[in-house]
XYZ file of C-alpha atoms in Angstrom:
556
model
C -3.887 10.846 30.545
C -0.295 9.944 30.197
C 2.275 11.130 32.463
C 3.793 13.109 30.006
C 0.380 14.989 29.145
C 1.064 17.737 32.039
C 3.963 19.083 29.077
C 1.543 18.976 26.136
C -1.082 20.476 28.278
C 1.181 22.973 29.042
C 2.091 24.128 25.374
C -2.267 23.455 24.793
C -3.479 26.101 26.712
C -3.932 29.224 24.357
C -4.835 32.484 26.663
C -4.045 32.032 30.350
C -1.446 29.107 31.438
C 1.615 28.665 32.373
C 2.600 27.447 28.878
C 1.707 30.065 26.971
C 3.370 32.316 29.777
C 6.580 30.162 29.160
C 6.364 30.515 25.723
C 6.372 34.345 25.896
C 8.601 34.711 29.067
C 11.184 32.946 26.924
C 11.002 35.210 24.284
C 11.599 38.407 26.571
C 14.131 36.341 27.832
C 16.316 35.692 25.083
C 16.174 39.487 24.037
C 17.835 40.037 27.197
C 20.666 37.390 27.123
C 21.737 38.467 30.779
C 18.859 36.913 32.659
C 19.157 33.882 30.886
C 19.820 30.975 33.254
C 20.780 27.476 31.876
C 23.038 28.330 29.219
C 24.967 30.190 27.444
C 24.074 34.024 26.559
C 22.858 33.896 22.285
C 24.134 36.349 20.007
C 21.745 38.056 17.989
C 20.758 36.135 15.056
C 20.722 32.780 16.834
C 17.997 35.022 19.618
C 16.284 35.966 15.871
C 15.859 31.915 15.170
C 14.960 31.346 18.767
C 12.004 34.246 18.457
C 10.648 32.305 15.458
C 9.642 29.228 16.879
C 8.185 30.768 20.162
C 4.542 29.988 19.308
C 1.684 30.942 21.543
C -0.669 27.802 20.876
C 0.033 23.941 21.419
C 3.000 22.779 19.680
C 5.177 19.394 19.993
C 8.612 20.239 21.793
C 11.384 18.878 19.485
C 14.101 19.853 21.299
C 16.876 22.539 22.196
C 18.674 25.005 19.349
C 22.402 24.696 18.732
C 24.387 27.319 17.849
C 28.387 28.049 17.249
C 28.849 24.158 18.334
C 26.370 24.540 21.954
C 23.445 23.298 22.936
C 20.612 26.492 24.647
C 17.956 24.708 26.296
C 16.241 28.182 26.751
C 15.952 28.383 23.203
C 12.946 25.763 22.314
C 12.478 24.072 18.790
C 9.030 23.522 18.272
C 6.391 22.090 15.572
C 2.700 24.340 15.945
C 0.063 21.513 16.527
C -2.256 22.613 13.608
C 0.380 23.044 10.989
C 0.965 18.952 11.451
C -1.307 18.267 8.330
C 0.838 20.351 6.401
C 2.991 17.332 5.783
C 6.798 16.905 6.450
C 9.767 15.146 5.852
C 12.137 13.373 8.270
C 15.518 12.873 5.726
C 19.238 11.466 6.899
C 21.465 9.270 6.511
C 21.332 5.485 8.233
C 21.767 5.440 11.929
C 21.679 9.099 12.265
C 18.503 9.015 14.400
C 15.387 9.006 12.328
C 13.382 6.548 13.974
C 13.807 7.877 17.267
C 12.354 10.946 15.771
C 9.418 9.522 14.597
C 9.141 8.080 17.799
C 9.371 11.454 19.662
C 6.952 13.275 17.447
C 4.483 10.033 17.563
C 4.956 10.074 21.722
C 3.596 13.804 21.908
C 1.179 13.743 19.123
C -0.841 10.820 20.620
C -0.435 12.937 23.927
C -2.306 15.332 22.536
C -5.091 13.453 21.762
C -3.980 12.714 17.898
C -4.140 9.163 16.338
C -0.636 8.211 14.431
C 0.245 5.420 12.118
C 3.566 4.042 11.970
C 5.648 1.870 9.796
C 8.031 -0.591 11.513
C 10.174 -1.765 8.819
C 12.904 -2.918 11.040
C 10.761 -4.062 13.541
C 12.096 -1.556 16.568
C 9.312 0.544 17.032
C 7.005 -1.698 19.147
C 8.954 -0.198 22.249
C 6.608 2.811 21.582
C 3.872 1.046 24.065
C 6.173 0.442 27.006
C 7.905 2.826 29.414
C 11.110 3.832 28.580
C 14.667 2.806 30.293
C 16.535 5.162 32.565
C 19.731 5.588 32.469
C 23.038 7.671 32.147
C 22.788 8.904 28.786
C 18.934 9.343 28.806
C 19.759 11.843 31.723
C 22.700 13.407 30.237
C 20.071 14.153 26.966
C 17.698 15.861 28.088
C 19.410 18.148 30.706
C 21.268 19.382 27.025
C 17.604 19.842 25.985
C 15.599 21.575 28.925
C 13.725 18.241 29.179
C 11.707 16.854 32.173
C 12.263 13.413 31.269
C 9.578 10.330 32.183
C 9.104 7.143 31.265
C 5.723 7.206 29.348
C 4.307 4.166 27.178
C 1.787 4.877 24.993
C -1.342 3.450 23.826
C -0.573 0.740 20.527
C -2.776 -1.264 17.982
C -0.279 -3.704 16.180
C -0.994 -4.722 12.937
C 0.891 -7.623 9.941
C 0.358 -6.963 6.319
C -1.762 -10.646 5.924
C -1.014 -11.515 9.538
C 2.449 -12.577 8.263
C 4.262 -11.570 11.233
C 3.332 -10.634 14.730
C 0.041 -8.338 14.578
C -3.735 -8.011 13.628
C -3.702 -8.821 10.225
C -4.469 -6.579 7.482
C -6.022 -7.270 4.235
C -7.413 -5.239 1.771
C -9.215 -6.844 -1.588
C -7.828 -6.593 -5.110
C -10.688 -4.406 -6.355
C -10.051 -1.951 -3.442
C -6.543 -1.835 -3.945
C -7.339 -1.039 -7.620
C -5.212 -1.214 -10.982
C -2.656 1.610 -10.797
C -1.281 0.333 -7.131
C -1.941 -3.061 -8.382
C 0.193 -2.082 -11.572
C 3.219 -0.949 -9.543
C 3.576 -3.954 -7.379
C 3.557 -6.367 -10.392
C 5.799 -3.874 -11.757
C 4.090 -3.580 -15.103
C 4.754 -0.874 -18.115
C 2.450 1.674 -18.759
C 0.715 -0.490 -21.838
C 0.285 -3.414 -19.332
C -1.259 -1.115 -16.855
C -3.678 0.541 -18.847
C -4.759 -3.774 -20.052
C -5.195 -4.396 -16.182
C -7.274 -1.364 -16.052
C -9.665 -2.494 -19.012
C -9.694 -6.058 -17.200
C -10.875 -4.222 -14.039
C -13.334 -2.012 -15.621
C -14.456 -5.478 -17.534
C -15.034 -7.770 -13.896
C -16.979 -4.768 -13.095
C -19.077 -4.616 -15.817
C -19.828 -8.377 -15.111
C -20.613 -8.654 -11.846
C -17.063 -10.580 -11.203
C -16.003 -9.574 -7.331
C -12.302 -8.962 -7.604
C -11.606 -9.949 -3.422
C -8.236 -11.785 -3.817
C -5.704 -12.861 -6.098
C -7.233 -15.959 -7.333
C -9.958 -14.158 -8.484
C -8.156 -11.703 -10.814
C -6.363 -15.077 -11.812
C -9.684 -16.441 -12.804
C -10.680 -13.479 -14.915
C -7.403 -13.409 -16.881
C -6.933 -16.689 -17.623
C -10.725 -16.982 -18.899
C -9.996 -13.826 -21.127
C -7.389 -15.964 -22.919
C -9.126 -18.979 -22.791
C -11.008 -19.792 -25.946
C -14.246 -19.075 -24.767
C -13.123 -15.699 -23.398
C -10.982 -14.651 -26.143
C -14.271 -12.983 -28.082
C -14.581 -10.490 -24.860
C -11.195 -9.188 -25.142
C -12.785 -7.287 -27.912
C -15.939 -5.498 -26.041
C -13.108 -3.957 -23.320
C -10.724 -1.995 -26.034
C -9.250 -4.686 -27.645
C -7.136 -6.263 -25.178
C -4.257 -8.279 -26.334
C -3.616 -11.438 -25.536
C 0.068 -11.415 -25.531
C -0.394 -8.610 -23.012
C -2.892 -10.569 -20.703
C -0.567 -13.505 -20.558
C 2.519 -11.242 -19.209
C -0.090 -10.014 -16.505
C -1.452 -13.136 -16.121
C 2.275 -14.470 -15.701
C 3.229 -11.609 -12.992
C 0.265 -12.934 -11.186
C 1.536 -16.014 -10.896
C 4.716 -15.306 -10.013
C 3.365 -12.475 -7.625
C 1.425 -15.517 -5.497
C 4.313 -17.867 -5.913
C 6.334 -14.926 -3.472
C 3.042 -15.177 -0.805
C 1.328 -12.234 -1.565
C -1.220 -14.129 -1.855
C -1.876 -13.743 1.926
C -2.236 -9.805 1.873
C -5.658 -9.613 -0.369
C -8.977 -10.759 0.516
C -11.328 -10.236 3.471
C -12.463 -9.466 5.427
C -10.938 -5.897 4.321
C -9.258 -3.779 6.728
C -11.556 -0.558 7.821
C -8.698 2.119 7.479
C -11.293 4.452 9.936
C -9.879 2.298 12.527
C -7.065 4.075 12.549
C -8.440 7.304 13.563
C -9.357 6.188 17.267
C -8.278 7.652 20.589
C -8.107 5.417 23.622
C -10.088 5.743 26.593
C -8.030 8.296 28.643
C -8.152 10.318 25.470
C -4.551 9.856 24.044
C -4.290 9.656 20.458
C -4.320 5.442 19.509
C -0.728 4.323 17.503
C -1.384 1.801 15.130
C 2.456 0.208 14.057
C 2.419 -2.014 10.961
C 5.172 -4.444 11.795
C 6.505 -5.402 8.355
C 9.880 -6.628 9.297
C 8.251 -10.560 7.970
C 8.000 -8.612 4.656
C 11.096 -6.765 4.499
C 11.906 -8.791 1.413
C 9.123 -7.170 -0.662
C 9.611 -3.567 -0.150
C 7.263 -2.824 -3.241
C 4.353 -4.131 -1.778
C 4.982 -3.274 1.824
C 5.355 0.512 0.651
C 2.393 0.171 -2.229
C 0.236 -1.281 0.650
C 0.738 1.855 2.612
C 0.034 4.156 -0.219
C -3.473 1.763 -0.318
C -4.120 2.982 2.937
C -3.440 6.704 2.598
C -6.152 6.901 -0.672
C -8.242 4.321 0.819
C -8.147 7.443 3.979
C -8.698 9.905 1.336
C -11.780 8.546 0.030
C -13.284 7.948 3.642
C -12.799 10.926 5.242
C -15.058 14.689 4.562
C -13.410 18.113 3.909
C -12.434 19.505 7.147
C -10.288 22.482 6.270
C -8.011 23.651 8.431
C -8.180 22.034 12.060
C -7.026 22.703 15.704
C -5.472 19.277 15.114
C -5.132 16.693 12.818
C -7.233 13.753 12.933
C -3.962 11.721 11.518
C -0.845 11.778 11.070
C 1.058 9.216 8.912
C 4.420 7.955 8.927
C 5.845 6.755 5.986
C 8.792 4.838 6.385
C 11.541 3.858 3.480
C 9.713 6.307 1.295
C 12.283 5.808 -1.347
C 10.876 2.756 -2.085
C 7.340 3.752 -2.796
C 9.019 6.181 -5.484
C 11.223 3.662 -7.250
C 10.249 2.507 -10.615
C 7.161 4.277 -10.033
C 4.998 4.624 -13.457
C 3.404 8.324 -14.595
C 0.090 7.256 -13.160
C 1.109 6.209 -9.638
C 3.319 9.666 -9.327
C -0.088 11.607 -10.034
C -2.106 9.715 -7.970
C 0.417 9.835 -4.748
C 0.958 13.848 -5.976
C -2.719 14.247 -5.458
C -3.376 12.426 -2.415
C -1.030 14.181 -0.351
C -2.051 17.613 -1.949
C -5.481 17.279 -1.006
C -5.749 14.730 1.913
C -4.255 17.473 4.015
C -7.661 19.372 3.801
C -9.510 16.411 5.184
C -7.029 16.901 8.522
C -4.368 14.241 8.079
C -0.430 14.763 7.708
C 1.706 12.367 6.113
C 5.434 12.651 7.036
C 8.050 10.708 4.490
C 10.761 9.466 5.758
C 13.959 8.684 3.865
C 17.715 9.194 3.124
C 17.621 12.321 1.220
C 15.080 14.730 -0.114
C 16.151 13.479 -3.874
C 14.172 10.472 -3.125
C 11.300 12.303 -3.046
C 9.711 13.456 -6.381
C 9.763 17.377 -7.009
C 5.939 17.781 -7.438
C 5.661 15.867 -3.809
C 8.674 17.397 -2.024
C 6.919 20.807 -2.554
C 3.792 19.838 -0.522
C 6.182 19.349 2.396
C 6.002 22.048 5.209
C 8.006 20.613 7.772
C 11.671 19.420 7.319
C 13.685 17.639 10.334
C 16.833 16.637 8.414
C 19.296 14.880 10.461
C 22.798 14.509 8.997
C 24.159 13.687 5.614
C 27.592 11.695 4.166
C 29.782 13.174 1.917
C 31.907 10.147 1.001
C 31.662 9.825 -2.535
C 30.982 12.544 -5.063
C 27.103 11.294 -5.596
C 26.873 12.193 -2.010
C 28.426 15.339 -2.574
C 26.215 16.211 -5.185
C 23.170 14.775 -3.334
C 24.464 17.766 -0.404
C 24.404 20.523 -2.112
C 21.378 19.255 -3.437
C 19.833 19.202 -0.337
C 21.116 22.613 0.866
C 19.362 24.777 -1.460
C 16.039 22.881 -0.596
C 16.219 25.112 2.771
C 15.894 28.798 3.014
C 18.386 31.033 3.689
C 20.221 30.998 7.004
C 22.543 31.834 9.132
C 24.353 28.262 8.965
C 27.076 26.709 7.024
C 24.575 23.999 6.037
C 26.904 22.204 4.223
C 28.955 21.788 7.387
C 26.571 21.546 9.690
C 25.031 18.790 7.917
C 28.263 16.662 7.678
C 28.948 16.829 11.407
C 25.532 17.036 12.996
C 25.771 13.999 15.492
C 23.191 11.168 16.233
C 20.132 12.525 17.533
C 20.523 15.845 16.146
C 18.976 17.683 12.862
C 18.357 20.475 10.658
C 14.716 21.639 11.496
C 12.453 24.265 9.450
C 8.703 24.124 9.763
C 6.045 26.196 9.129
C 4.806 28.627 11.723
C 0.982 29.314 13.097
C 0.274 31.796 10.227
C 2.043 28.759 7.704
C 5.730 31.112 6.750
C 8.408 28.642 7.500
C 10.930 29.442 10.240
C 14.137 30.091 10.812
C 16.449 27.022 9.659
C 17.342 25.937 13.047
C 20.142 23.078 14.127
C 18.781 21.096 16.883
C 19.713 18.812 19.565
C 16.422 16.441 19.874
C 14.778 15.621 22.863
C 14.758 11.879 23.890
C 11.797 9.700 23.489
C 9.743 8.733 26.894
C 9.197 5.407 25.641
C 11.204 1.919 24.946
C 13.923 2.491 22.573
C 14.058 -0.655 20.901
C 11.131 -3.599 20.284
C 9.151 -5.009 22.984
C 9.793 -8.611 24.264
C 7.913 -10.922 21.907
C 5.777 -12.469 24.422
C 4.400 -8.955 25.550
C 3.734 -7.648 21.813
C 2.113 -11.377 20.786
C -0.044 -10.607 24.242
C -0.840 -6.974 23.013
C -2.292 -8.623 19.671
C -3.970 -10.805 20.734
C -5.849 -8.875 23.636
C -6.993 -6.410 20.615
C -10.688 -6.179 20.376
C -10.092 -6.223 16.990
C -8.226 -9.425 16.540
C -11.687 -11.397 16.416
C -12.683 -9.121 13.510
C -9.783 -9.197 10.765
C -7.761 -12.588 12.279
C -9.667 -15.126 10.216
C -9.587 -14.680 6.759
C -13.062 -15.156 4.821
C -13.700 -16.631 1.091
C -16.859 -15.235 -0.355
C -17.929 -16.070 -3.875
C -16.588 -14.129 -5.964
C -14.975 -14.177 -9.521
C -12.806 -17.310 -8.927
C -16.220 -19.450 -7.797
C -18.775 -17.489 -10.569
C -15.712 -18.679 -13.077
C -15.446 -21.877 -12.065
C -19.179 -22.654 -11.921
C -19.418 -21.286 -15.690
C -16.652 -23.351 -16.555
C -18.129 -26.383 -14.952
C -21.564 -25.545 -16.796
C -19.977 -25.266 -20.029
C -18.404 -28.644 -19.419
C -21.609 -29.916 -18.459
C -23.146 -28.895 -21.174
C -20.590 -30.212 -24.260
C -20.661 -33.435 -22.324
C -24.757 -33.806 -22.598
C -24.589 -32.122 -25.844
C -21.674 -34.633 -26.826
C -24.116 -37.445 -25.083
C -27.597 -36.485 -27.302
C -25.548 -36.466 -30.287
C -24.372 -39.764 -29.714
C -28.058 -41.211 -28.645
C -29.392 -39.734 -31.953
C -27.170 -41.234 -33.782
C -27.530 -44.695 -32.305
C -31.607 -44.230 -32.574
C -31.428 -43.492 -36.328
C -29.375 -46.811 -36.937
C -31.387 -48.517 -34.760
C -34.663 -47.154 -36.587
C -33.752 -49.008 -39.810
C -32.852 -52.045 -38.004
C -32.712 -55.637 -39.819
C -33.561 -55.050 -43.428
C -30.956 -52.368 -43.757
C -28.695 -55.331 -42.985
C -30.707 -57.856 -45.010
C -30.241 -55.840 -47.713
C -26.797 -55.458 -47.967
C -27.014 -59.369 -48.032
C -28.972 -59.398 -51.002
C -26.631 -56.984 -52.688
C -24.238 -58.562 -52.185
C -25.503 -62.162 -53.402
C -26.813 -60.298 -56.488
C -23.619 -59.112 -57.366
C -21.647 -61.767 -57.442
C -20.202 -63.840 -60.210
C -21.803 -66.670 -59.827
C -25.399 -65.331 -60.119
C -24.340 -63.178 -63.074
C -23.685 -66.198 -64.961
C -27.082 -67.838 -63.724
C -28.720 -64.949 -64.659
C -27.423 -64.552 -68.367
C -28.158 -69.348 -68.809
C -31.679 -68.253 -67.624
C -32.326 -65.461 -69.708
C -30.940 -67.299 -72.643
C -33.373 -70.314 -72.520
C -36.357 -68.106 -71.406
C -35.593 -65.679 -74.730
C -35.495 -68.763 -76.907
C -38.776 -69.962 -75.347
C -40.362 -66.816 -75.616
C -39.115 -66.278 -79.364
C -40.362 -69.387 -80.421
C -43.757 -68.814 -78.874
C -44.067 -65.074 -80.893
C -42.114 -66.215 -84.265
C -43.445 -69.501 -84.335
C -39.741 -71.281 -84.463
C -40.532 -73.864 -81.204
C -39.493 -77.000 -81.696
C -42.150 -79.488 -80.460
């Protein structure tokens, strides 16, 4: 176990441990502000917050409560471990601190013995596998907080969307990744979308894998080929003005290199629900800064994942802990141009996926970018602070506010000068009633704050056990090979066709042969002047001879 394990064993222990003790001696404490030691005494309603997150089973320690502009390190914010799959929401504006608080919920989750995936869009997140760096303001942080600080690094798989980047990398075939996600990263209508659908349902109905790109190609462009044209009909009467815009966004789609993210061998999403051998939770970190310039497929890929997750994984109910929990970074861009479809489907992963004992966690600028129907499957909030610069961001504010319960706080100021590593935390308690709205000054994470040298994290891949299974891409037969065979056979046979009905013609003239050519000779001897006029002098003198003969008229 990790050195930091003795402070999440602590809050573990449910009946008779010091933690539990702690958590109740705190309590008792607060309610008697005069034998509080390490800060200052708390008036009554900020003791009434303080009372709500004092939970008596394992929880992850997010940091200390502020209150009237101070920091009580007596008064503990805290997340219950089981309500984790209740989803959350980590919202703020950019550079307020909202990595580093994935990073600290990720560090204590996996020291709990809980598996986490995280998205590195930016490509600072690797530090999550080496020790952290002392230092001055590391110190200063968490004696604010109440927090025995140590430099922890924590067990990491690193993965590349197509191995484009530095990572194991990950794949997933088109037929998996299915018409509806497919839809949204080619950024098709709804019409279009429905087409693709029928063109799925049809290269099932054929027996035409569907493993990467070129094979959905292949199917597309024989369904407006000549040949293929007629099938368009037995799959709902396909257009094909509409199967040459998808065939076009194809196209285009591979021209970007996306070609390089579908096709096998496909990434086993179970794989990200292992523990390492000292029995912390495994953190698998997608490093997608290589693909920062295609956010739609970067943050479709990740919704692939979750449903590919949902479909895996039985009905658990509710758990002691979850068996997941799932960052997802730049959420807003999973959400943007998103069609009717792919809202439904993501609204009914995340409502049901937590009863299979895995917690997603979006994380974004503000809770608008989340849709309504999603937003209210959130649990946990840990909004850090806000702008109010321009009067979208004003509106976008209040907006926010009344997303929270009621509280004692001025959330609209608090939210405007909450500083960098400090947020706005409600979650939901051990009986699921959210808590107190709480302002919070986070604890600091135990591990690297910043990326790992690129030697180490290009070592880290490498030594994977799994970088001999998904590193070398594999091309089955599949649609584009069963297409281009057919096409080839049909080629084959017009040419011999083409060929016999050349030889039979050839054997028929040869069958006639000379006369057919003597012939035409004679015909055309016959009718010529020349023997017309011989003709006509011979039939004269052979009429006169044979008149003379009948009529008697020869002349001797």
């Amino acid at each position: 176990m990790s050195d930091s394990e003795p402070i999440a064993g602590e809050q573990a222990n449910a009946a008779d441990t010091s933690g539990v003790a702690q958590g109740v001696s705190l309590t008792q404490e607060q309610a008697h502000p005069e034998t509080v030691t390490g800060g200052p005494a708390l008036p009554a309603e900020a003791l009434e917050i303080a009372a709500g997150y004092a939970f008596s089973g394992p929880a992850l320690e997010l940091g200390a409560l502020l209150w009237d502009g101070q920091c009580h390190p007596d008064a503990q914010i805290r997340i219950p471990l089981p309500m984790l799959n209740r989803h959350g929401l980590v919202a703020g504006a950019t550079g307020t601190g909202k990595t580093k608080t994935l990073q600290l919920i990720a560090e204590q989750l996996a020291a709990q013995g809980v598996p986490v995936f995280l998205a590195d869009v930016k490509g600072d997140v690797s530090g999550i596998s080496a020790p952290g760096a002392d230092g001055e303001k590391v110190r200063e942080r968490a004696g604010q907080v109440g927090q025995e600080w140590r430099p922890t690094g924590f067990p990491c798989e690193f993965y590349a969307l197509g191995g484009l980047g530095t990572g194991i990398p990950l794949r997933a075939t088109v037929t998996s990744f299915g018409p509806v996600l497919l839809s949204k990263v080619l950024q098709l209508n709804q019409t279009q979308e429905q087409s693709l659908g029928l063109i799925f349902h049809y290269a099932d109905q054929k027996g035409l894998e569907l493993f990467d790109l070129k094979d959905l190609r292949a199917v597309v462009t024989f369904l407006t080929s000549d040949e293929g044209k007629p099938e368009l009909k037995t799959i709902g009467g396909l257009s094909s003005v509409t199967a040459g815009v998808i065939l076009r966004a194809l196209t285009a789609f591979e021209a970007q290199g996306a070609g390089d993210f579908f096709g096998e061998p496909e990434f086993d999403t179970s794989e990200l629900l292992r523990t390492a051998s000292d029995g912390r939770g495994l953190i698998s970190v997608l490093e997608l800064p290589a693909v920062q310039d295609k956010p739609q497929l970067f943050s479709t890929f990740l919704m692939w994942l979750l449903a590919d997750l949902f479909q895996r994984l039985p009905e658990v109910g509710d758990v002691e802990k979850p068996k997941l929990v799932f960052f997802f970074d730049e959420a807003h861009l999973l959400f943007n141009g998103a069609s009717k479809a792919f809202l439904e489907a993501i609204t009914q992963t995340v409502r049901l996926i937590r009863s299979k004992g895995v917690g997603i966690f979006f994380v974004t600028q503000t809770p608008k970018d989340v849709p309504a129907d999603v937003l209210g499957q959130l649990g946990n909030r840990v909004q850090h602070a806000l702008r109010a610069f321009t009067p979208d961001d004003q509106k976008a504010l209040k907006a926010t506010v009344k997303t929270f319960p009621h509280s004692g706080y001025d959330l609209e100021e608090t939210l405007t000068s909450l500083g960098t590593g400090e947020a706005v935390i409600t979650v939901l308690s051990e009986k699921g009633a959210p808590t107190p709205v709480a302002a919070t000054r986070l604890r600091a994470p135990e591990s690297l704050m910043g990326p790992v040298e690129a030697g180490a994290l290009d070592a880290a891949v490498k030594g994977s056990l799994l970088y001999s299974r998904y590193a070398d891409a594999v091309d089955r037969e599949s649609a584009y090979e069963k297409l281009t065979a057919r096409e080839a056979e049909s080629a084959e046979r017009e040419r011999a066709e083409a060929e016999a009905a050349a030889a039979a013609k050839a054997e028929k003239a040869a069958s006639r042969g000379k006369p057919a050519q003597d012939a035409s000779v004679v015909d055309q001897v016959v009718g010529s002047g020349i023997f017309k006029s011989l003709a006509r002098s011979m039939g004269t003198q052979l009429g006169r001879e044979i008149s003379r003969s009948i009529f008697g008229t020869r002349r001797r």
